[in-house]
Amino acid sequence: MNTLKIALLQLAPCGALEKNLEKGLSACRRAKAAGADIALFPEMWSNGYNIYNRPVDEWQAEAISADSKFVGFYGSLAKELGLAIGVTLLEKHEGNPRNTLILFDRFGEKKITYAKVHTCDFDVERNLTPGEDFYVATLDTACGEVKVGAMICFDREFPESARILMLKGAELILVPNACPMEINRLSQLRGRAYENMLAIATCNYPGTVPDCNGGSSVFDGVVYVPGADSSRDTCILLADEREDIFMAELDLERLRSYRENEVHGNAYRRPKKYGALTETKIDSPFIRNDYRG
């Protein structure tokens, strides 16, 4: 069995950049010792997503460069351990900061720098700069190449995020998160995995962090298996509220066989019928029709 081992680092932040760095590096070492191929942090690990109930200019000042020592230490550790690491940060950017994931491969090379496209503009995240695109990279792992994409927290609410990543070839989507993972949000992740025939790994903060409750998860996207009388539960990992490192084993052979033979994903789409999805001005009954591009 071709198994990719994913470590979800469901950690509580320490309140300072240097302490978060130290704790995060230690967690990556523990993940590697447990056999992980990929380690993923929760959203905005560099400052613990500490942007609520604070002056905007105060937390914006905590933004760090994508080429900072903080980020560089994770790249160096990825190479040292032979471990892909998805580290998250409040990224210094021209204008307002960005909410960013940087994915290093096991050789310490940056494969993806992804900034959250769907910033929560109904709240304090309106003071962030949204990302421009969704990216997929081929990740060389101990069990072979894997096509990996990324989205962050609120991106989950938009089916287009995962759909674009699927169309770009993603087999696995990494999702840093910082919010309560209740049944409806978990159902969204389950749905994104089901409809796109891909795996989705989400890492949240533990229940000790305000407005978070753990619940880090992995859905493998494989709904039907040959010879089974009914569909199967695609959830292969659902963490509790504890602070811990949670490990999931993704069967890549089964996922790829499923993608070759099932009817979801890109198999029977009708793209010419979806023009309304790209319209910038559409009347709707909802709270607002704001459009940020």
PDB file of C-alpha atoms in Angstrom:
ATOM      1  CA  MET A   1       0.000   0.000   0.000  1.00  0.00           C
ATOM      2  CA  ASN A   2       1.342   3.422  -1.007  1.00  0.00           C
ATOM      3  CA  THR A   3       0.641   5.376   2.192  1.00  0.00           C
ATOM      4  CA  LEU A   4       1.246   9.079   2.752  1.00  0.00           C
ATOM      5  CA  LYS A   5       1.503   9.954   6.450  1.00  0.00           C
ATOM      6  CA  ILE A   6       0.145  13.389   7.363  1.00  0.00           C
ATOM      7  CA  ALA A   7       0.802  15.017  10.747  1.00  0.00           C
ATOM      8  CA  LEU A   8      -1.685  17.661  11.885  1.00  0.00           C
ATOM      9  CA  LEU A   9       0.050  19.865  14.472  1.00  0.00           C
ATOM     10  CA  GLN A  10      -2.930  20.829  16.630  1.00  0.00           C
ATOM     11  CA  LEU A  11      -0.904  23.153  18.858  1.00  0.00           C
ATOM     12  CA  ALA A  12      -1.667  26.091  21.143  1.00  0.00           C
ATOM     13  CA  PRO A  13       0.427  29.195  20.429  1.00  0.00           C
ATOM     14  CA  CYS A  14       2.761  30.638  23.062  1.00  0.00           C
ATOM     15  CA  GLY A  15       2.112  34.361  22.646  1.00  0.00           C
ATOM     16  CA  ALA A  16       5.444  35.308  21.085  1.00  0.00           C
ATOM     17  CA  LEU A  17       7.087  34.689  17.718  1.00  0.00           C
ATOM     18  CA  GLU A  18      10.258  33.133  19.141  1.00  0.00           C
ATOM     19  CA  LYS A  19       8.338  30.785  21.426  1.00  0.00           C
ATOM     20  CA  ASN A  20       6.025  29.744  18.592  1.00  0.00           C
ATOM     21  CA  LEU A  21       9.092  29.026  16.484  1.00  0.00           C
ATOM     22  CA  GLU A  22      10.667  26.845  19.175  1.00  0.00           C
ATOM     23  CA  LYS A  23       7.445  24.960  19.855  1.00  0.00           C
ATOM     24  CA  GLY A  24       6.750  24.472  16.166  1.00  0.00           C
ATOM     25  CA  LEU A  25      10.214  23.134  15.385  1.00  0.00           C
ATOM     26  CA  SER A  26       9.919  20.685  18.267  1.00  0.00           C
ATOM     27  CA  ALA A  27       6.523  19.514  16.997  1.00  0.00           C
ATOM     28  CA  CYS A  28       7.956  18.893  13.521  1.00  0.00           C
ATOM     29  CA  ARG A  29      10.691  16.741  15.016  1.00  0.00           C
ATOM     30  CA  ARG A  30       8.090  14.734  16.917  1.00  0.00           C
ATOM     31  CA  ALA A  31       6.015  14.338  13.753  1.00  0.00           C
ATOM     32  CA  LYS A  32       9.010  13.021  11.831  1.00  0.00           C
ATOM     33  CA  ALA A  33       9.847  10.599  14.643  1.00  0.00           C
ATOM     34  CA  ALA A  34       6.273   9.283  14.311  1.00  0.00           C
ATOM     35  CA  GLY A  35       6.856   8.634  10.609  1.00  0.00           C
ATOM     36  CA  ALA A  36       5.217  11.683   9.031  1.00  0.00           C
ATOM     37  CA  ASP A  37       5.789  12.656   5.394  1.00  0.00           C
ATOM     38  CA  ILE A  38       4.014  16.027   5.746  1.00  0.00           C
ATOM     39  CA  ALA A  39       3.483  18.241   8.817  1.00  0.00           C
ATOM     40  CA  LEU A  40       0.815  20.969   8.755  1.00  0.00           C
ATOM     41  CA  PHE A  41       0.310  23.901  11.151  1.00  0.00           C
ATOM     42  CA  PRO A  42      -2.938  25.693  12.001  1.00  0.00           C
ATOM     43  CA  GLU A  43      -3.709  29.090  10.472  1.00  0.00           C
ATOM     44  CA  MET A  44      -1.311  32.014  10.991  1.00  0.00           C
ATOM     45  CA  TRP A  45       0.986  30.115  13.368  1.00  0.00           C
ATOM     46  CA  SER A  46       3.573  32.912  13.561  1.00  0.00           C
ATOM     47  CA  ASN A  47       1.291  34.964  15.838  1.00  0.00           C
ATOM     48  CA  GLY A  48      -1.284  32.331  16.786  1.00  0.00           C
ATOM     49  CA  TYR A  49      -4.023  34.061  14.767  1.00  0.00           C
ATOM     50  CA  ASN A  50      -4.065  36.691  17.507  1.00  0.00           C
ATOM     51  CA  ILE A  51      -5.815  39.447  15.553  1.00  0.00           C
ATOM     52  CA  TYR A  52      -9.117  39.849  17.411  1.00  0.00           C
ATOM     53  CA  ASN A  53      -9.895  42.425  20.091  1.00  0.00           C
ATOM     54  CA  ARG A  54      -6.640  44.264  19.404  1.00  0.00           C
ATOM     55  CA  PRO A  55      -5.812  47.514  17.599  1.00  0.00           C
ATOM     56  CA  VAL A  56      -5.305  46.719  13.923  1.00  0.00           C
ATOM     57  CA  ASP A  57      -1.970  48.507  13.678  1.00  0.00           C
ATOM     58  CA  GLU A  58      -0.703  46.507  16.669  1.00  0.00           C
ATOM     59  CA  TRP A  59      -1.223  43.068  15.140  1.00  0.00           C
ATOM     60  CA  GLN A  60      -0.302  44.235  11.644  1.00  0.00           C
ATOM     61  CA  ALA A  61       3.094  45.182  13.083  1.00  0.00           C
ATOM     62  CA  GLU A  62       3.622  41.476  13.893  1.00  0.00           C
ATOM     63  CA  ALA A  63       3.711  40.573  10.199  1.00  0.00           C
ATOM     64  CA  ILE A  64       6.920  38.886   9.047  1.00  0.00           C
ATOM     65  CA  SER A  65       8.475  38.395   5.635  1.00  0.00           C
ATOM     66  CA  ALA A  66       8.162  35.161   3.674  1.00  0.00           C
ATOM     67  CA  ASP A  67      11.969  35.236   3.698  1.00  0.00           C
ATOM     68  CA  SER A  68      12.257  35.867   7.448  1.00  0.00           C
ATOM     69  CA  LYS A  69      14.396  33.808   9.802  1.00  0.00           C
ATOM     70  CA  PHE A  70      11.181  32.333  11.263  1.00  0.00           C
ATOM     71  CA  VAL A  71      10.225  30.863   7.903  1.00  0.00           C
ATOM     72  CA  GLY A  72      13.810  29.978   7.021  1.00  0.00           C
ATOM     73  CA  PHE A  73      14.211  27.825  10.122  1.00  0.00           C
ATOM     74  CA  TYR A  74      11.314  25.648   8.958  1.00  0.00           C
ATOM     75  CA  GLY A  75      12.847  25.297   5.512  1.00  0.00           C
ATOM     76  CA  SER A  76      16.149  24.234   7.046  1.00  0.00           C
ATOM     77  CA  LEU A  77      14.408  21.754   9.322  1.00  0.00           C
ATOM     78  CA  ALA A  78      12.425  20.307   6.410  1.00  0.00           C
ATOM     79  CA  LYS A  79      15.710  19.548   4.659  1.00  0.00           C
ATOM     80  CA  GLU A  80      17.341  18.197   7.840  1.00  0.00           C
ATOM     81  CA  LEU A  81      14.456  15.839   8.611  1.00  0.00           C
ATOM     82  CA  GLY A  82      13.406  14.951   5.070  1.00  0.00           C
ATOM     83  CA  LEU A  83       9.918  16.171   6.016  1.00  0.00           C
ATOM     84  CA  ALA A  84       7.552  18.399   4.028  1.00  0.00           C
ATOM     85  CA  ILE A  85       6.355  21.235   6.283  1.00  0.00           C
ATOM     86  CA  GLY A  86       3.386  23.540   5.764  1.00  0.00           C
ATOM     87  CA  VAL A  87       4.079  26.537   7.999  1.00  0.00           C
ATOM     88  CA  THR A  88       1.695  29.484   8.315  1.00  0.00           C
ATOM     89  CA  LEU A  89       2.274  33.143   9.044  1.00  0.00           C
ATOM     90  CA  LEU A  90       0.980  36.674   9.080  1.00  0.00           C
ATOM     91  CA  GLU A  91       3.005  37.718   6.053  1.00  0.00           C
ATOM     92  CA  LYS A  92       4.425  41.212   5.596  1.00  0.00           C
ATOM     93  CA  HIS A  93       3.168  42.518   2.279  1.00  0.00           C
ATOM     94  CA  GLU A  94       2.937  45.793   0.423  1.00  0.00           C
ATOM     95  CA  GLY A  95      -0.094  47.520   1.882  1.00  0.00           C
ATOM     96  CA  ASN A  96      -1.803  45.224   4.362  1.00  0.00           C
ATOM     97  CA  PRO A  97      -0.379  41.852   5.491  1.00  0.00           C
ATOM     98  CA  ARG A  98      -1.470  38.501   4.083  1.00  0.00           C
ATOM     99  CA  ASN A  99      -2.637  35.279   5.724  1.00  0.00           C
ATOM    100  CA  THR A 100      -0.170  32.826   4.216  1.00  0.00           C
ATOM    101  CA  LEU A 101       0.875  29.184   4.013  1.00  0.00           C
ATOM    102  CA  ILE A 102       4.361  28.271   2.825  1.00  0.00           C
ATOM    103  CA  LEU A 103       4.907  24.630   1.919  1.00  0.00           C
ATOM    104  CA  PHE A 104       8.458  23.302   1.981  1.00  0.00           C
ATOM    105  CA  ASP A 105       9.272  19.957   0.438  1.00  0.00           C
ATOM    106  CA  ARG A 106      11.522  17.410   2.122  1.00  0.00           C
ATOM    107  CA  PHE A 107      14.553  19.036   0.486  1.00  0.00           C
ATOM    108  CA  GLY A 108      13.796  22.384   2.096  1.00  0.00           C
ATOM    109  CA  GLU A 109      12.612  24.055  -1.106  1.00  0.00           C
ATOM    110  CA  LYS A 110       9.533  26.277  -1.197  1.00  0.00           C
ATOM    111  CA  LYS A 111       6.920  24.605  -3.372  1.00  0.00           C
ATOM    112  CA  ILE A 112       3.872  26.757  -2.587  1.00  0.00           C
ATOM    113  CA  THR A 113       3.412  30.240  -1.157  1.00  0.00           C
ATOM    114  CA  TYR A 114      -0.340  30.630  -0.862  1.00  0.00           C
ATOM    115  CA  ALA A 115      -2.164  33.638   0.584  1.00  0.00           C
ATOM    116  CA  LYS A 116      -5.784  33.213   1.686  1.00  0.00           C
ATOM    117  CA  VAL A 117      -8.010  34.291  -1.196  1.00  0.00           C
ATOM    118  CA  HIS A 118     -11.312  34.452   0.697  1.00  0.00           C
ATOM    119  CA  THR A 119     -10.365  36.697   3.602  1.00  0.00           C
ATOM    120  CA  CYS A 120     -13.181  37.150   6.134  1.00  0.00           C
ATOM    121  CA  ASP A 121     -14.038  40.690   5.058  1.00  0.00           C
ATOM    122  CA  PHE A 122     -17.104  40.788   7.300  1.00  0.00           C
ATOM    123  CA  ASP A 123     -14.709  41.027  10.252  1.00  0.00           C
ATOM    124  CA  VAL A 124     -11.180  42.040  11.205  1.00  0.00           C
ATOM    125  CA  GLU A 125      -9.670  40.163   8.232  1.00  0.00           C
ATOM    126  CA  ARG A 126     -10.851  43.022   6.035  1.00  0.00           C
ATOM    127  CA  ASN A 127      -7.485  44.494   7.059  1.00  0.00           C
ATOM    128  CA  LEU A 128      -5.617  41.747   5.193  1.00  0.00           C
ATOM    129  CA  THR A 129      -4.653  41.633   1.525  1.00  0.00           C
ATOM    130  CA  PRO A 130      -6.348  38.681  -0.223  1.00  0.00           C
ATOM    131  CA  GLY A 131      -4.315  36.235  -2.277  1.00  0.00           C
ATOM    132  CA  GLU A 132      -4.464  36.217  -6.047  1.00  0.00           C
ATOM    133  CA  ASP A 133      -4.706  32.562  -7.061  1.00  0.00           C
ATOM    134  CA  PHE A 134      -4.774  28.896  -6.041  1.00  0.00           C
ATOM    135  CA  TYR A 135      -1.676  26.773  -6.556  1.00  0.00           C
ATOM    136  CA  VAL A 136      -0.806  23.103  -6.973  1.00  0.00           C
ATOM    137  CA  ALA A 137       2.714  21.702  -6.714  1.00  0.00           C
ATOM    138  CA  THR A 138       4.190  18.256  -7.163  1.00  0.00           C
ATOM    139  CA  LEU A 139       5.654  17.202  -3.836  1.00  0.00           C
ATOM    140  CA  ASP A 140       8.405  14.587  -3.780  1.00  0.00           C
ATOM    141  CA  THR A 141       7.805  12.364  -0.746  1.00  0.00           C
ATOM    142  CA  ALA A 142       9.205   9.090   0.548  1.00  0.00           C
ATOM    143  CA  CYS A 143       6.236   7.308  -1.066  1.00  0.00           C
ATOM    144  CA  GLY A 144       6.583   9.079  -4.406  1.00  0.00           C
ATOM    145  CA  GLU A 145       5.243  12.242  -5.987  1.00  0.00           C
ATOM    146  CA  VAL A 146       1.970  13.743  -4.736  1.00  0.00           C
ATOM    147  CA  LYS A 147       0.140  16.713  -6.222  1.00  0.00           C
ATOM    148  CA  VAL A 148      -0.694  19.081  -3.374  1.00  0.00           C
ATOM    149  CA  GLY A 149      -2.761  22.267  -3.214  1.00  0.00           C
ATOM    150  CA  ALA A 150      -3.740  24.642  -0.422  1.00  0.00           C
ATOM    151  CA  MET A 151      -6.613  26.701   0.864  1.00  0.00           C
ATOM    152  CA  ILE A 152      -7.082  28.405   4.250  1.00  0.00           C
ATOM    153  CA  CYS A 153     -10.094  28.290   6.614  1.00  0.00           C
ATOM    154  CA  PHE A 154     -12.835  30.481   5.026  1.00  0.00           C
ATOM    155  CA  ASP A 155     -11.757  29.326   1.546  1.00  0.00           C
ATOM    156  CA  ARG A 156     -13.567  26.120   2.530  1.00  0.00           C
ATOM    157  CA  GLU A 157     -16.898  27.977   2.324  1.00  0.00           C
ATOM    158  CA  PHE A 158     -16.537  28.429  -1.431  1.00  0.00           C
ATOM    159  CA  PRO A 159     -16.828  25.295  -3.597  1.00  0.00           C
ATOM    160  CA  GLU A 160     -14.807  27.058  -6.290  1.00  0.00           C
ATOM    161  CA  SER A 161     -11.642  26.922  -4.168  1.00  0.00           C
ATOM    162  CA  ALA A 162     -11.399  23.136  -4.076  1.00  0.00           C
ATOM    163  CA  ARG A 163     -12.814  22.834  -7.595  1.00  0.00           C
ATOM    164  CA  ILE A 164     -10.030  24.956  -9.073  1.00  0.00           C
ATOM    165  CA  LEU A 165      -7.423  22.984  -7.158  1.00  0.00           C
ATOM    166  CA  MET A 166      -8.917  19.737  -8.473  1.00  0.00           C
ATOM    167  CA  LEU A 167      -8.831  21.066 -12.037  1.00  0.00           C
ATOM    168  CA  LYS A 168      -5.168  21.954 -11.530  1.00  0.00           C
ATOM    169  CA  GLY A 169      -4.501  18.342 -10.574  1.00  0.00           C
ATOM    170  CA  ALA A 170      -4.511  18.349  -6.771  1.00  0.00           C
ATOM    171  CA  GLU A 171      -4.748  14.971  -5.067  1.00  0.00           C
ATOM    172  CA  LEU A 172      -4.443  16.444  -1.580  1.00  0.00           C
ATOM    173  CA  ILE A 173      -5.477  19.864  -0.263  1.00  0.00           C
ATOM    174  CA  LEU A 174      -3.843  21.214   2.910  1.00  0.00           C
ATOM    175  CA  VAL A 175      -6.084  23.502   4.973  1.00  0.00           C
ATOM    176  CA  PRO A 176      -4.748  25.506   7.929  1.00  0.00           C
ATOM    177  CA  ASN A 177      -7.668  26.620  10.112  1.00  0.00           C
ATOM    178  CA  ALA A 178      -8.618  28.813  13.092  1.00  0.00           C
ATOM    179  CA  CYS A 179     -12.313  28.517  13.966  1.00  0.00           C
ATOM    180  CA  PRO A 180     -14.762  26.077  15.603  1.00  0.00           C
ATOM    181  CA  MET A 181     -14.942  22.900  13.553  1.00  0.00           C
ATOM    182  CA  GLU A 182     -18.597  22.098  14.092  1.00  0.00           C
ATOM    183  CA  ILE A 183     -20.732  19.704  12.073  1.00  0.00           C
ATOM    184  CA  ASN A 184     -21.511  22.064   9.199  1.00  0.00           C
ATOM    185  CA  ARG A 185     -17.907  23.084   8.560  1.00  0.00           C
ATOM    186  CA  LEU A 186     -16.845  19.461   8.771  1.00  0.00           C
ATOM    187  CA  SER A 187     -19.615  18.656   6.307  1.00  0.00           C
ATOM    188  CA  GLN A 188     -18.219  21.238   3.908  1.00  0.00           C
ATOM    189  CA  LEU A 189     -14.827  19.565   4.005  1.00  0.00           C
ATOM    190  CA  ARG A 190     -16.424  16.175   3.525  1.00  0.00           C
ATOM    191  CA  GLY A 191     -18.365  17.551   0.561  1.00  0.00           C
ATOM    192  CA  ARG A 192     -15.329  19.192  -1.054  1.00  0.00           C
ATOM    193  CA  ALA A 193     -13.446  15.880  -0.831  1.00  0.00           C
ATOM    194  CA  TYR A 194     -16.417  13.880  -2.159  1.00  0.00           C
ATOM    195  CA  GLU A 195     -17.300  16.071  -5.131  1.00  0.00           C
ATOM    196  CA  ASN A 196     -13.683  16.509  -6.258  1.00  0.00           C
ATOM    197  CA  MET A 197     -12.388  12.999  -5.520  1.00  0.00           C
ATOM    198  CA  LEU A 198      -9.426  14.239  -3.525  1.00  0.00           C
ATOM    199  CA  ALA A 199      -8.168  14.238   0.057  1.00  0.00           C
ATOM    200  CA  ILE A 200      -8.470  17.246   2.369  1.00  0.00           C
ATOM    201  CA  ALA A 201      -6.341  17.610   5.507  1.00  0.00           C
ATOM    202  CA  THR A 202      -7.321  20.390   7.925  1.00  0.00           C
ATOM    203  CA  CYS A 203      -5.310  21.510  10.951  1.00  0.00           C
ATOM    204  CA  ASN A 204      -7.046  23.594  13.629  1.00  0.00           C
ATOM    205  CA  TYR A 205      -6.037  25.008  17.009  1.00  0.00           C
ATOM    206  CA  PRO A 206      -6.961  22.985  20.125  1.00  0.00           C
ATOM    207  CA  GLY A 207      -9.884  23.755  22.421  1.00  0.00           C
ATOM    208  CA  THR A 208      -7.686  25.777  24.795  1.00  0.00           C
ATOM    209  CA  VAL A 209      -7.442  28.511  22.137  1.00  0.00           C
ATOM    210  CA  PRO A 210     -10.373  31.000  22.089  1.00  0.00           C
ATOM    211  CA  ASP A 211     -12.993  30.289  19.414  1.00  0.00           C
ATOM    212  CA  CYS A 212     -11.339  27.012  18.441  1.00  0.00           C
ATOM    213  CA  ASN A 213     -12.146  23.439  19.400  1.00  0.00           C
ATOM    214  CA  GLY A 214      -9.624  21.128  17.775  1.00  0.00           C
ATOM    215  CA  GLY A 215     -11.387  18.816  15.360  1.00  0.00           C
ATOM    216  CA  SER A 216      -8.510  18.658  12.909  1.00  0.00           C
ATOM    217  CA  SER A 217      -9.491  16.199  10.210  1.00  0.00           C
ATOM    218  CA  VAL A 218      -8.601  14.262   7.085  1.00  0.00           C
ATOM    219  CA  PHE A 219     -11.173  13.174   4.507  1.00  0.00           C
ATOM    220  CA  ASP A 220      -9.748  10.877   1.840  1.00  0.00           C
ATOM    221  CA  GLY A 221     -12.493  11.433  -0.764  1.00  0.00           C
ATOM    222  CA  VAL A 222     -12.980   7.735  -1.562  1.00  0.00           C
ATOM    223  CA  VAL A 223     -16.712   7.087  -1.214  1.00  0.00           C
ATOM    224  CA  TYR A 224     -17.111   3.749  -2.974  1.00  0.00           C
ATOM    225  CA  VAL A 225     -14.832   0.713  -2.930  1.00  0.00           C
ATOM    226  CA  PRO A 226     -15.178  -2.392  -5.117  1.00  0.00           C
ATOM    227  CA  GLY A 227     -17.252  -5.152  -3.573  1.00  0.00           C
ATOM    228  CA  ALA A 228     -18.779  -3.000  -0.823  1.00  0.00           C
ATOM    229  CA  ASP A 229     -22.555  -3.020  -0.374  1.00  0.00           C
ATOM    230  CA  SER A 230     -22.743   0.701   0.398  1.00  0.00           C
ATOM    231  CA  SER A 231     -20.718   3.903   0.506  1.00  0.00           C
ATOM    232  CA  ARG A 232     -18.006   4.367   3.128  1.00  0.00           C
ATOM    233  CA  ASP A 233     -17.181   7.146   5.563  1.00  0.00           C
ATOM    234  CA  THR A 234     -14.433   9.232   3.952  1.00  0.00           C
ATOM    235  CA  CYS A 235     -13.276  10.582   7.330  1.00  0.00           C
ATOM    236  CA  ILE A 236     -10.000   8.826   8.160  1.00  0.00           C
ATOM    237  CA  LEU A 237      -9.101  11.154  11.020  1.00  0.00           C
ATOM    238  CA  LEU A 238     -11.076  13.423  13.337  1.00  0.00           C
ATOM    239  CA  ALA A 239      -9.176  14.831  16.301  1.00  0.00           C
ATOM    240  CA  ASP A 240     -10.688  15.731  19.640  1.00  0.00           C
ATOM    241  CA  GLU A 241     -10.072  19.059  21.410  1.00  0.00           C
ATOM    242  CA  ARG A 242      -6.696  18.137  22.916  1.00  0.00           C
ATOM    243  CA  GLU A 243      -3.431  19.775  22.049  1.00  0.00           C
ATOM    244  CA  ASP A 244      -1.495  17.043  20.279  1.00  0.00           C
ATOM    245  CA  ILE A 245      -0.035  15.828  17.006  1.00  0.00           C
ATOM    246  CA  PHE A 246      -2.588  13.757  15.095  1.00  0.00           C
ATOM    247  CA  MET A 247      -1.467  11.360  12.370  1.00  0.00           C
ATOM    248  CA  ALA A 248      -3.426  10.164   9.346  1.00  0.00           C
ATOM    249  CA  GLU A 249      -2.435   7.590   6.730  1.00  0.00           C
ATOM    250  CA  LEU A 250      -3.664   8.358   3.221  1.00  0.00           C
ATOM    251  CA  ASP A 251      -3.837   5.418   0.821  1.00  0.00           C
ATOM    252  CA  LEU A 252      -2.670   7.016  -2.423  1.00  0.00           C
ATOM    253  CA  GLU A 253      -3.107   3.881  -4.527  1.00  0.00           C
ATOM    254  CA  ARG A 254      -6.770   3.587  -3.572  1.00  0.00           C
ATOM    255  CA  LEU A 255      -7.364   7.307  -4.145  1.00  0.00           C
ATOM    256  CA  ARG A 256      -5.778   7.232  -7.587  1.00  0.00           C
ATOM    257  CA  SER A 257      -7.649   4.115  -8.639  1.00  0.00           C
ATOM    258  CA  TYR A 258     -10.877   5.726  -7.462  1.00  0.00           C
ATOM    259  CA  ARG A 259     -10.157   8.905  -9.450  1.00  0.00           C
ATOM    260  CA  GLU A 260      -9.570   6.847 -12.590  1.00  0.00           C
ATOM    261  CA  ASN A 261     -12.871   4.986 -12.346  1.00  0.00           C
ATOM    262  CA  GLU A 262     -15.509   7.124 -10.617  1.00  0.00           C
ATOM    263  CA  VAL A 263     -17.903   9.729 -11.995  1.00  0.00           C
ATOM    264  CA  HIS A 264     -17.205  12.824  -9.860  1.00  0.00           C
ATOM    265  CA  GLY A 265     -14.534  15.515 -10.166  1.00  0.00           C
ATOM    266  CA  ASN A 266     -13.985  16.519 -13.780  1.00  0.00           C
ATOM    267  CA  ALA A 267     -15.603  13.464 -15.362  1.00  0.00           C
ATOM    268  CA  TYR A 268     -18.975  14.857 -16.482  1.00  0.00           C
ATOM    269  CA  ARG A 269     -18.783  18.597 -15.947  1.00  0.00           C
ATOM    270  CA  ARG A 270     -20.535  21.086 -18.283  1.00  0.00           C
ATOM    271  CA  PRO A 271     -18.227  24.146 -18.074  1.00  0.00           C
ATOM    272  CA  LYS A 272     -20.051  26.077 -20.809  1.00  0.00           C
ATOM    273  CA  LYS A 273     -23.123  26.180 -18.564  1.00  0.00           C
ATOM    274  CA  TYR A 274     -21.320  27.803 -15.635  1.00  0.00           C
ATOM    275  CA  GLY A 275     -20.861  31.320 -16.960  1.00  0.00           C
ATOM    276  CA  ALA A 276     -22.740  32.925 -14.061  1.00  0.00           C
ATOM    277  CA  LEU A 277     -19.963  31.798 -11.720  1.00  0.00           C
ATOM    278  CA  THR A 278     -17.605  34.352 -13.223  1.00  0.00           C
ATOM    279  CA  GLU A 279     -20.054  37.268 -13.396  1.00  0.00           C
ATOM    280  CA  THR A 280     -19.023  40.143 -11.139  1.00  0.00           C
ATOM    281  CA  LYS A 281     -22.488  41.723 -10.869  1.00  0.00           C
ATOM    282  CA  ILE A 282     -25.378  39.423 -10.108  1.00  0.00           C
ATOM    283  CA  ASP A 283     -28.555  40.421  -8.270  1.00  0.00           C
ATOM    284  CA  SER A 284     -29.111  38.267  -5.206  1.00  0.00           C
ATOM    285  CA  PRO A 285     -31.189  38.364  -2.014  1.00  0.00           C
ATOM    286  CA  PHE A 286     -28.166  38.010   0.272  1.00  0.00           C
ATOM    287  CA  ILE A 287     -26.715  40.447   2.751  1.00  0.00           C
ATOM    288  CA  ARG A 288     -24.329  42.056   0.279  1.00  0.00           C
ATOM    289  CA  ASN A 289     -22.908  41.680  -3.186  1.00  0.00           C
ATOM    290  CA  ASP A 290     -19.405  42.972  -2.518  1.00  0.00           C
ATOM    291  CA  TYR A 291     -16.766  41.798  -4.956  1.00  0.00           C
ATOM    292  CA  ARG A 292     -13.033  42.070  -4.367  1.00  0.00           C
ATOM    293  CA  GLY A 293     -11.856  40.358  -7.527  1.00  0.00           C
TER     294      GLY A 293
END
